[in-house]
mmCIF file of C-alpha atoms in Angstrom:
data_model
loop_
_atom_site.group_PDB
_atom_site.id
_atom_site.type_symbol
_atom_site.label_atom_id
_atom_site.label_comp_id
_atom_site.label_asym_id
_atom_site.label_seq_id
_atom_site.Cartn_x
_atom_site.Cartn_y
_atom_site.Cartn_z
ATOM 1 C CA MET O 261 -12.958 -9.164 34.270
ATOM 2 C CA THR O 262 -15.886 -9.665 31.901
ATOM 3 C CA LEU O 263 -15.644 -8.840 28.235
ATOM 4 C CA THR O 264 -17.932 -5.841 28.687
ATOM 5 C CA ASN O 265 -15.902 -4.517 31.602
ATOM 6 C CA ARG O 266 -12.689 -4.979 29.668
ATOM 7 C CA ALA O 267 -14.146 -3.170 26.659
ATOM 8 C CA LEU O 268 -15.192 -0.302 28.918
ATOM 9 C CA ALA O 269 -11.732 -0.184 30.446
ATOM 10 C CA THR O 270 -9.994 0.095 27.088
ATOM 11 C CA GLU O 271 -12.323 2.877 25.945
ATOM 12 C CA SER O 272 -10.516 5.293 28.204
ATOM 13 C CA TRP O 273 -7.028 4.305 26.996
ATOM 14 C CA ASN O 274 -4.937 6.449 24.799
ATOM 15 C CA GLU O 275 -2.477 4.953 22.384
ATOM 16 C CA ALA O 276 0.598 5.572 24.505
ATOM 17 C CA GLU O 277 -0.987 3.740 27.411
ATOM 18 C CA ALA O 278 -1.982 0.852 25.182
ATOM 19 C CA ILE O 279 1.571 0.593 23.831
ATOM 20 C CA ASP O 280 2.992 0.501 27.360
ATOM 21 C CA ARG O 281 0.531 -2.189 28.348
ATOM 22 C CA ALA O 282 1.194 -4.188 25.185
ATOM 23 C CA LYS O 283 4.887 -4.177 26.046
ATOM 24 C CA GLN O 284 3.862 -5.978 29.241
ATOM 25 C CA GLY O 285 1.914 -8.593 27.282
ATOM 26 C CA ASP O 286 -1.553 -7.231 28.040
ATOM 27 C CA ALA O 287 -3.978 -8.959 25.678
ATOM 28 C CA GLU O 288 -6.493 -6.118 25.709
ATOM 29 C CA ALA O 289 -3.812 -3.638 24.784
ATOM 30 C CA PHE O 290 -2.934 -5.704 21.733
ATOM 31 C CA ALA O 291 -6.594 -5.860 20.773
ATOM 32 C CA PHE O 292 -6.919 -2.092 21.232
ATOM 33 C CA LEU O 293 -3.938 -1.406 18.964
ATOM 34 C CA TYR O 294 -5.086 -3.929 16.397
ATOM 35 C CA HIS O 295 -8.568 -2.477 16.097
ATOM 36 C CA ARG O 296 -7.229 1.061 16.012
ATOM 37 C CA HIS O 297 -4.889 0.392 13.072
ATOM 38 C CA LYS O 298 -6.348 -2.633 11.278
ATOM 39 C CA ARG O 299 -8.024 -0.708 8.459
ATOM 40 C CA ARG O 300 -4.983 1.361 7.657
ATOM 41 C CA VAL O 301 -2.718 -1.681 7.503
ATOM 42 C CA TYR O 302 -5.205 -3.789 5.585
ATOM 43 C CA SER O 303 -5.826 -1.029 3.039
ATOM 44 C CA LEU O 304 -2.117 -0.634 2.467
ATOM 45 C CA CYS O 305 -1.699 -4.372 1.894
ATOM 46 C CA LEU O 306 -4.677 -4.415 -0.428
ATOM 47 C CA ARG O 307 -3.436 -1.471 -2.447
ATOM 48 C CA MET O 308 0.033 -2.861 -2.815
ATOM 49 C CA THR O 309 -1.011 -6.378 -3.780
ATOM 50 C CA GLY O 310 -4.364 -5.819 -5.455
ATOM 51 C CA ASN O 311 -5.448 -9.150 -4.018
ATOM 52 C CA THR O 312 -7.672 -9.700 -0.992
ATOM 53 C CA ALA O 313 -6.311 -13.125 -0.040
ATOM 54 C CA GLU O 314 -2.735 -11.832 -0.071
ATOM 55 C CA ALA O 315 -3.802 -8.698 1.788
ATOM 56 C CA ASP O 316 -5.367 -10.857 4.521
ATOM 57 C CA ASP O 317 -2.185 -12.854 4.991
ATOM 58 C CA LEU O 318 0.078 -9.826 4.857
ATOM 59 C CA ALA O 319 -1.982 -7.807 7.320
ATOM 60 C CA GLN O 320 -1.831 -10.789 9.651
ATOM 61 C CA GLU O 321 1.936 -11.010 9.239
ATOM 62 C CA ALA O 322 2.376 -7.256 9.741
ATOM 63 C CA PHE O 323 0.504 -7.304 13.046
ATOM 64 C CA LEU O 324 2.341 -10.405 14.215
ATOM 65 C CA GLN O 325 5.656 -8.713 13.538
ATOM 66 C CA LEU O 326 4.432 -5.537 15.184
ATOM 67 C CA PHE O 327 3.418 -7.285 18.377
ATOM 68 C CA ARG O 328 6.556 -9.394 18.512
ATOM 69 C CA LYS O 329 8.666 -6.254 18.187
ATOM 70 C CA ILE O 330 6.580 -3.837 20.197
ATOM 71 C CA ALA O 331 8.991 -3.932 23.124
ATOM 72 C CA THR O 332 11.575 -2.306 20.844
ATOM 73 C CA PHE O 333 9.314 0.669 20.043
ATOM 74 C CA ARG O 334 10.928 3.700 21.665
ATOM 75 C CA GLY O 335 8.594 6.387 20.418
ATOM 76 C CA GLU O 336 11.224 8.092 18.263
ATOM 77 C CA SER O 337 8.670 8.261 15.478
ATOM 78 C CA ALA O 338 4.894 8.113 15.663
ATOM 79 C CA PHE O 339 3.567 4.635 16.317
ATOM 80 C CA SER O 340 1.446 4.815 13.163
ATOM 81 C CA THR O 341 4.533 5.746 11.097
ATOM 82 C CA TRP O 342 6.468 2.858 12.588
ATOM 83 C CA LEU O 343 3.653 0.428 11.898
ATOM 84 C CA HIS O 344 3.176 1.759 8.372
ATOM 85 C CA ARG O 345 6.830 1.304 7.503
ATOM 86 C CA LEU O 346 6.843 -2.166 9.032
ATOM 87 C CA SER O 347 3.764 -3.087 6.973
ATOM 88 C CA VAL O 348 5.331 -1.804 3.756
ATOM 89 C CA ASN O 349 8.390 -3.930 4.475
ATOM 90 C CA VAL O 350 6.236 -7.001 5.049
ATOM 91 C CA VAL O 351 4.587 -6.518 1.663
ATOM 92 C CA LEU O 352 7.899 -5.909 -0.082
ATOM 93 C CA MET O 353 9.383 -9.034 1.490
ATOM 94 C CA HIS O 354 6.383 -10.955 0.257
ATOM 95 C CA LEU O 355 6.884 -9.656 -3.268
ATOM 96 C CA ARG O 356 10.531 -10.675 -3.138
ATOM 97 C CA ARG O 357 9.657 -14.163 -1.917
ATOM 98 C CA LYS O 358 7.133 -14.505 -4.696
ATOM 99 C CA GLY O 359 9.888 -13.736 -7.127
ATOM 100 C CA LEU O 360 7.967 -10.884 -8.635
ATOM 101 C CA PRO O 361 10.241 -8.091 -9.697
ATOM 102 C CA GLU O 362 9.251 -5.085 -7.630
ATOM 103 C CA VAL O 363 10.600 -2.913 -10.357
ATOM 104 C CA SER O 364 10.167 -4.519 -13.694
ATOM 105 C CA LEU O 365 12.575 -3.242 -16.273
ATOM 106 C CA GLU O 366 10.782 -5.291 -18.881
ATOM 107 C CA GLU O 367 7.504 -3.516 -18.512
ATOM 108 C CA THR O 368 6.743 -1.001 -21.174
ATOM 109 C CA THR O 369 3.899 1.381 -21.622
ATOM 110 C CA GLU O 370 2.931 -0.293 -24.864
ATOM 111 C CA PRO O 371 -0.586 -1.699 -24.747
ATOM 112 C CA THR O 372 -0.741 -5.469 -24.736
ATOM 113 C CA GLN O 373 -2.829 -7.416 -27.196
ATOM 114 C CA GLU O 374 -5.455 -7.645 -24.501
ATOM 115 C CA ASP O 375 -5.441 -3.893 -24.197
ATOM 116 C CA GLY O 376 -6.355 -3.409 -27.808
ATOM 117 C CA PRO O 377 -4.618 -1.753 -30.709
ATOM 118 C CA LYS O 378 -1.633 0.472 -30.142
ATOM 119 C CA ARG O 379 -2.468 4.106 -29.820
ATOM 120 C CA ASP O 380 -0.405 7.190 -29.903
ATOM 121 C CA ILE O 381 0.239 7.995 -26.265
ATOM 122 C CA GLY O 382 -0.703 11.547 -25.624
ATOM 123 C CA SER O 383 -3.281 11.789 -28.347
ATOM 124 C CA PRO O 384 -5.241 14.884 -27.369
ATOM 125 C CA ASP O 385 -8.642 13.429 -28.255
ATOM 126 C CA LEU O 386 -8.291 10.841 -25.485
ATOM 127 C CA ALA O 387 -8.172 13.209 -22.545
ATOM 128 C CA LEU O 388 -9.018 11.539 -19.272
ATOM 129 C CA ILE O 389 -11.314 14.198 -17.894
ATOM 130 C CA GLY O 390 -14.408 12.431 -16.648
ATOM 131 C CA SER O 391 -12.960 8.915 -16.684
ATOM 132 C CA VAL O 392 -10.760 9.260 -13.612
ATOM 133 C CA ASP O 393 -13.349 8.685 -10.964
ATOM 134 C CA ARG O 394 -12.594 6.715 -7.822
ATOM 135 C CA VAL O 395 -13.847 3.372 -9.118
ATOM 136 C CA ASN O 396 -12.045 3.587 -12.439
ATOM 137 C CA LEU O 397 -8.825 4.651 -10.807
ATOM 138 C CA GLU O 398 -8.943 1.863 -8.214
ATOM 139 C CA ARG O 399 -9.559 -0.699 -10.926
ATOM 140 C CA ALA O 400 -6.747 0.647 -13.038
ATOM 141 C CA ILE O 401 -4.326 0.627 -10.098
ATOM 142 C CA HIS O 402 -5.225 -2.997 -9.399
ATOM 143 C CA ARG O 403 -4.461 -3.815 -13.026
ATOM 144 C CA LEU O 404 -0.988 -2.322 -12.932
ATOM 145 C CA PRO O 405 1.898 -4.780 -13.079
ATOM 146 C CA PRO O 406 3.096 -5.411 -9.500
ATOM 147 C CA GLY O 407 6.344 -3.486 -9.883
ATOM 148 C CA TYR O 408 4.586 -0.399 -11.179
ATOM 149 C CA ARG O 409 1.819 -0.669 -8.603
ATOM 150 C CA THR O 410 4.328 -0.797 -5.752
ATOM 151 C CA ILE O 411 6.089 2.399 -6.809
ATOM 152 C CA PHE O 412 2.875 4.230 -7.656
ATOM 153 C CA VAL O 413 1.176 3.356 -4.369
ATOM 154 C CA LEU O 414 4.227 4.198 -2.299
ATOM 155 C CA HIS O 415 4.853 7.558 -3.969
ATOM 156 C CA ASP O 416 1.549 8.911 -5.213
ATOM 157 C CA MET O 417 -0.716 7.446 -2.559
ATOM 158 C CA GLU O 418 1.341 6.802 0.553
ATOM 159 C CA GLY O 419 3.532 9.860 0.162
ATOM 160 C CA TYR O 420 6.995 8.303 0.291
ATOM 161 C CA GLU O 421 9.857 10.200 -1.371
ATOM 162 C CA HIS O 422 12.011 8.634 -4.056
ATOM 163 C CA ASN O 423 14.987 8.295 -1.734
ATOM 164 C CA GLU O 424 12.847 6.360 0.757
ATOM 165 C CA ILE O 425 11.408 4.164 -1.973
ATOM 166 C CA ALA O 426 14.847 3.508 -3.408
ATOM 167 C CA GLU O 427 15.991 2.352 0.013
ATOM 168 C CA MET O 428 12.974 0.122 0.543
ATOM 169 C CA ILE O 429 12.958 -1.359 -2.952
ATOM 170 C CA ARG O 430 16.720 -1.476 -3.179
ATOM 171 C CA CYS O 431 16.985 0.396 -6.420
ATOM 172 C CA SER O 432 18.412 3.735 -7.481
ATOM 173 C CA ILE O 433 16.522 6.992 -7.055
ATOM 174 C CA GLY O 434 16.614 7.413 -10.826
ATOM 175 C CA ASN O 435 15.052 4.004 -11.270
ATOM 176 C CA SER O 436 12.304 4.869 -8.809
ATOM 177 C CA LYS O 437 11.529 8.047 -10.748
ATOM 178 C CA SER O 438 11.599 6.281 -14.068
ATOM 179 C CA GLN O 439 9.301 3.517 -12.870
ATOM 180 C CA LEU O 440 6.873 6.003 -11.377
ATOM 181 C CA HIS O 441 6.620 7.782 -14.696
ATOM 182 C CA LYS O 442 6.027 4.494 -16.497
ATOM 183 C CA ALA O 443 3.411 3.516 -13.927
ATOM 184 C CA ARG O 444 1.507 6.752 -14.514
ATOM 185 C CA MET O 445 1.725 6.293 -18.267
ATOM 186 C CA LYS O 446 0.415 2.761 -17.916
ATOM 187 C CA LEU O 447 -2.417 4.029 -15.744
ATOM 188 C CA ARG O 448 -3.222 6.613 -18.369
ATOM 189 C CA ASP O 449 -3.438 3.838 -20.915
ATOM 190 C CA LEU O 450 -5.638 1.709 -18.691
ATOM 191 C CA LEU O 451 -7.959 4.594 -17.909
ATOM 192 C CA GLN O 452 -8.478 5.266 -21.591
ATOM 193 C CA LEU O 453 -9.518 1.704 -22.359
ATOM 194 C CA PRO O 454 -13.204 1.439 -23.174
ATOM 195 C CA HIS O 455 -13.585 -1.907 -21.375
ATOM 196 C CA THR O 456 -12.100 -0.499 -18.194
ATOM 197 C CA GLN O 457 -14.675 2.231 -18.158
ATOM 198 C CA GLY O 458 -17.448 -0.129 -19.195
ATOM 199 C CA ALA O 459 -16.595 -2.489 -16.366
ATOM 200 C CA ALA O 460 -16.755 0.368 -13.921
ATOM 201 C CA ARG O 461 -20.228 1.307 -15.071
ATOM 202 C CA SER O 462 -21.603 -2.213 -14.743
ATOM 203 C CA MET D 21 15.600 15.454 -30.640
ATOM 204 C CA SER D 22 12.200 17.051 -31.268
ATOM 205 C CA ASP D 23 10.548 19.291 -28.689
ATOM 206 C CA CYS D 24 8.002 16.539 -27.955
ATOM 207 C CA GLU D 25 10.748 14.007 -27.378
ATOM 208 C CA SER D 26 12.523 16.451 -25.112
ATOM 209 C CA PHE D 27 9.260 16.934 -23.245
ATOM 210 C CA ASP D 28 8.856 13.168 -22.775
ATOM 211 C CA THR D 29 12.434 12.886 -21.559
ATOM 212 C CA ALA D 30 11.932 15.706 -19.076
ATOM 213 C CA LEU D 31 8.768 14.070 -17.757
ATOM 214 C CA ALA D 32 10.422 10.685 -17.305
ATOM 215 C CA ALA D 33 13.475 12.170 -15.615
ATOM 216 C CA SER D 34 11.513 14.300 -13.202
ATOM 217 C CA PRO D 35 8.085 12.888 -12.432
ATOM 218 C CA ASP D 36 7.466 15.641 -9.896
ATOM 219 C CA LEU D 37 5.116 17.533 -12.178
ATOM 220 C CA ASN D 38 5.306 20.701 -10.102
ATOM 221 C CA ARG D 39 9.008 20.881 -10.833
ATOM 222 C CA LEU D 40 8.811 20.147 -14.518
ATOM 223 C CA ALA D 41 11.473 22.096 -16.357
ATOM 224 C CA ARG D 42 10.286 25.524 -17.463
ATOM 225 C CA ARG D 43 11.209 24.767 -21.056
ATOM 226 C CA ALA D 44 9.143 21.577 -21.069
ATOM 227 C CA ARG D 45 6.180 23.349 -19.533
ATOM 228 C CA ALA D 46 6.486 26.123 -22.091
ATOM 229 C CA HIS D 47 6.443 23.533 -24.859
ATOM 230 C CA ALA D 48 3.256 22.015 -23.439
ATOM 231 C CA GLY D 49 1.705 25.448 -23.691
ATOM 232 C CA SER D 50 1.998 25.341 -27.453
ATOM 233 C CA CYS D 51 1.611 21.616 -28.230
ATOM 234 C CA ARG D 52 -1.767 19.866 -28.019
ATOM 235 C CA ARG D 53 -0.245 16.411 -27.649
ATOM 236 C CA CYS D 54 2.066 17.312 -24.799
ATOM 237 C CA ALA D 55 -0.527 19.545 -23.129
ATOM 238 C CA ALA D 56 -2.967 16.607 -23.067
ATOM 239 C CA LEU D 57 -0.318 14.289 -21.692
ATOM 240 C CA LEU D 58 0.631 16.715 -18.937
ATOM 241 C CA ARG D 59 -3.009 17.369 -18.080
ATOM 242 C CA ASP D 60 -3.745 13.642 -17.842
ATOM 243 C CA LEU D 61 -0.759 12.928 -15.627
ATOM 244 C CA GLU D 62 -1.603 15.834 -13.342
ATOM 245 C CA LEU D 63 -5.141 14.511 -13.114
ATOM 246 C CA ILE D 64 -3.953 11.007 -12.229
ATOM 247 C CA VAL D 65 -1.632 12.328 -9.536
ATOM 248 C CA GLU D 66 -4.294 14.575 -8.077
ATOM 249 C CA ARG D 67 -6.977 11.876 -8.061
ATOM 250 C CA ALA D 68 -4.645 9.255 -6.624
ATOM 251 C CA ALA D 69 -3.772 11.562 -3.736
ATOM 252 C CA SER D 70 -7.428 12.288 -3.212
ATOM 253 C CA LEU D 71 -8.241 8.577 -3.329
ATOM 254 C CA ALA D 72 -5.612 7.861 -0.704
ATOM 255 C CA ALA D 73 -6.866 10.656 1.518
ATOM 256 C CA ASN D 74 -10.564 10.010 1.234
ATOM 257 C CA ALA D 75 -11.061 6.360 0.362
ATOM 258 C CA SER D 76 -12.966 4.350 2.893
ATOM 259 C CA GLU D 77 -10.559 1.841 4.330
ATOM 260 C CA PRO D 78 -12.053 -1.624 4.283
ATOM 261 C CA ASP D 79 -12.166 -3.797 7.357
ATOM 262 C CA PRO D 80 -10.052 -6.921 7.270
ATOM 263 C CA PRO D 81 -11.966 -10.182 7.678
ATOM 264 C CA PRO D 82 -13.365 -10.560 11.209
ATOM 265 C CA GLN D 83 -11.447 -13.761 11.887
ATOM 266 C CA LEU D 84 -8.091 -12.043 11.344
ATOM 267 C CA TRP D 85 -7.754 -10.891 14.948
ATOM 268 C CA ASP D 86 -8.555 -14.356 16.261
ATOM 269 C CA GLN D 87 -5.798 -15.813 14.083
ATOM 270 C CA ILE D 88 -3.306 -13.216 15.266
ATOM 271 C CA ARG D 89 -4.257 -13.609 18.892
ATOM 272 C CA ARG D 90 -4.021 -17.403 18.794
ATOM 273 C CA GLN D 91 -0.574 -17.225 17.226
ATOM 274 C CA LEU D 92 0.656 -14.670 19.763
ATOM 275 C CA GLU D 93 -0.684 -16.762 22.617
ATOM 276 C CA LYS D 94 1.046 -19.795 21.185
ATOM 277 C CA GLU D 95 4.322 -17.868 21.096
ATOM 278 C CA GLY D 96 3.802 -16.526 24.616
ATOM 279 C CA VAL D 97 3.723 -12.914 23.455
ATOM 280 C CA ILE D 98 0.298 -12.328 24.970
ATOM 281 C CA HIS D 99 -1.572 -14.194 27.643
ATOM 282 C CA ALA D 100 -4.750 -16.092 26.925
ATOM 283 C CA ASN D 101 -6.513 -14.943 30.091
ATOM 284 C CA GLY D 102 -5.763 -11.272 29.512
ATOM 285 C CA ARG D 103 -3.636 -10.853 32.647
ATOM 286 C CA THR D 104 -1.002 -8.182 32.599
ATOM 287 C CA THR D 105 2.216 -10.042 33.126
ATOM 288 C CA PRO D 106 5.715 -9.026 32.125
ATOM 289 C CA ARG D 107 6.700 -10.772 28.948
ATOM 290 C CA ARG D 108 9.850 -12.799 28.921
ATOM 291 C CA ALA D 109 12.005 -12.794 25.851
ATOM 292 C CA LYS D 110 11.624 -16.186 24.298
ATOM 293 C CA PRO D 111 13.885 -17.403 21.526
ATOM 294 C CA ARG D 112 11.948 -18.189 18.436
ATOM 295 C CA PRO D 113 13.061 -19.950 15.299
ATOM 296 C CA LYS D 114 13.997 -17.673 12.402
ATOM 297 C CA SER D 115 10.828 -18.628 10.596
ATOM 298 C CA GLY D 116 8.825 -16.994 13.350
ATOM 299 C CA GLY D 117 7.494 -20.165 14.921
ATOM 300 C CA GLY D 118 6.654 -22.153 11.852
ATOM 301 C CA PRO D 119 4.266 -21.528 9.015
ATOM 302 C CA LEU D 120 1.216 -19.538 9.914
ATOM 303 C CA PRO D 121 -2.178 -20.874 9.077
ATOM 304 C CA ARG D 122 -3.609 -19.100 6.076
ATOM 305 C CA LEU D 123 -6.916 -17.461 6.562
ATOM 306 C CA VAL D 124 -9.755 -19.599 5.336
ATOM 307 C CA HIS D 125 -12.486 -17.527 3.835
ATOM 308 C CA SER D 126 -15.952 -18.746 4.507
ATOM 309 C CA THR D 127 -17.253 -16.911 1.469
ATOM 310 C CA PRO D 128 -15.527 -16.463 -1.858
ATOM 311 C CA ARG D 129 -13.738 -13.148 -2.148
ATOM 312 C CA SER D 130 -12.659 -11.562 -5.340
ATOM 313 C CA GLY D 131 -8.997 -11.760 -6.196
ATOM 314 C CA GLY D 132 -8.800 -8.224 -7.511
#
């Protein structure tokens, strides 16, 4: 079958059919599933690591694990949910291997020297209205310490509940809540920094 | 403990802003500092959700699929010629078949 013919054949597939075919080792089915979900998985990896090189490797690893395990997919949850959870686990495993604390108890919301002089958190003249555009927020999320970023992305962006996060991160629900609060406070700090906003404008 | 400290404690204990204790929310109604803090956090949460829902999801590098496919072919998970053939379970080492080649970027990509 030529490439064009194969591409035409896969156009008519639905996901369930592709999954069944992938379970049989059909190369085109794997390609179909990869291209259907690659952006979602890659974006997740990028958000959680804040690093394109790591995101590349982790997306690769997530799809390899997916395809190795696809025969075990029984359809009890949506395929996309299954893949998403698998991808999150791949990233978390990576963070563990790197030795980075997923939940840093050392992190505080105090500005570092690099962040400039200490300010009173909550000062009403530093309201964020206007500074929380997409670019600024993305930059600030990337600048979060890894432990904070993980919790923030999982809860506030990916929609996981604290009990799910606690299970994935292997921490208590209270710790997940506490770290989420600290992550938001840190973001608030970062979004109020003049150089963060200046960088976004350039 | 001052009302502001109580407010901070309530926020940290229950970061679900919609379920913030009534007393803490009432305090924010009469305190500029805590009102600003609550407003900022609500804004961050709202914008983050919006970012997740609406952000354009970037494509991974084009060579990623080739890397994945080559590795799966090497492991016998998929077949190089695209035939549909039942896959046999094949024992693999715990490491997943040895270290995977890292992607080599042809152009520099930012680390952030």
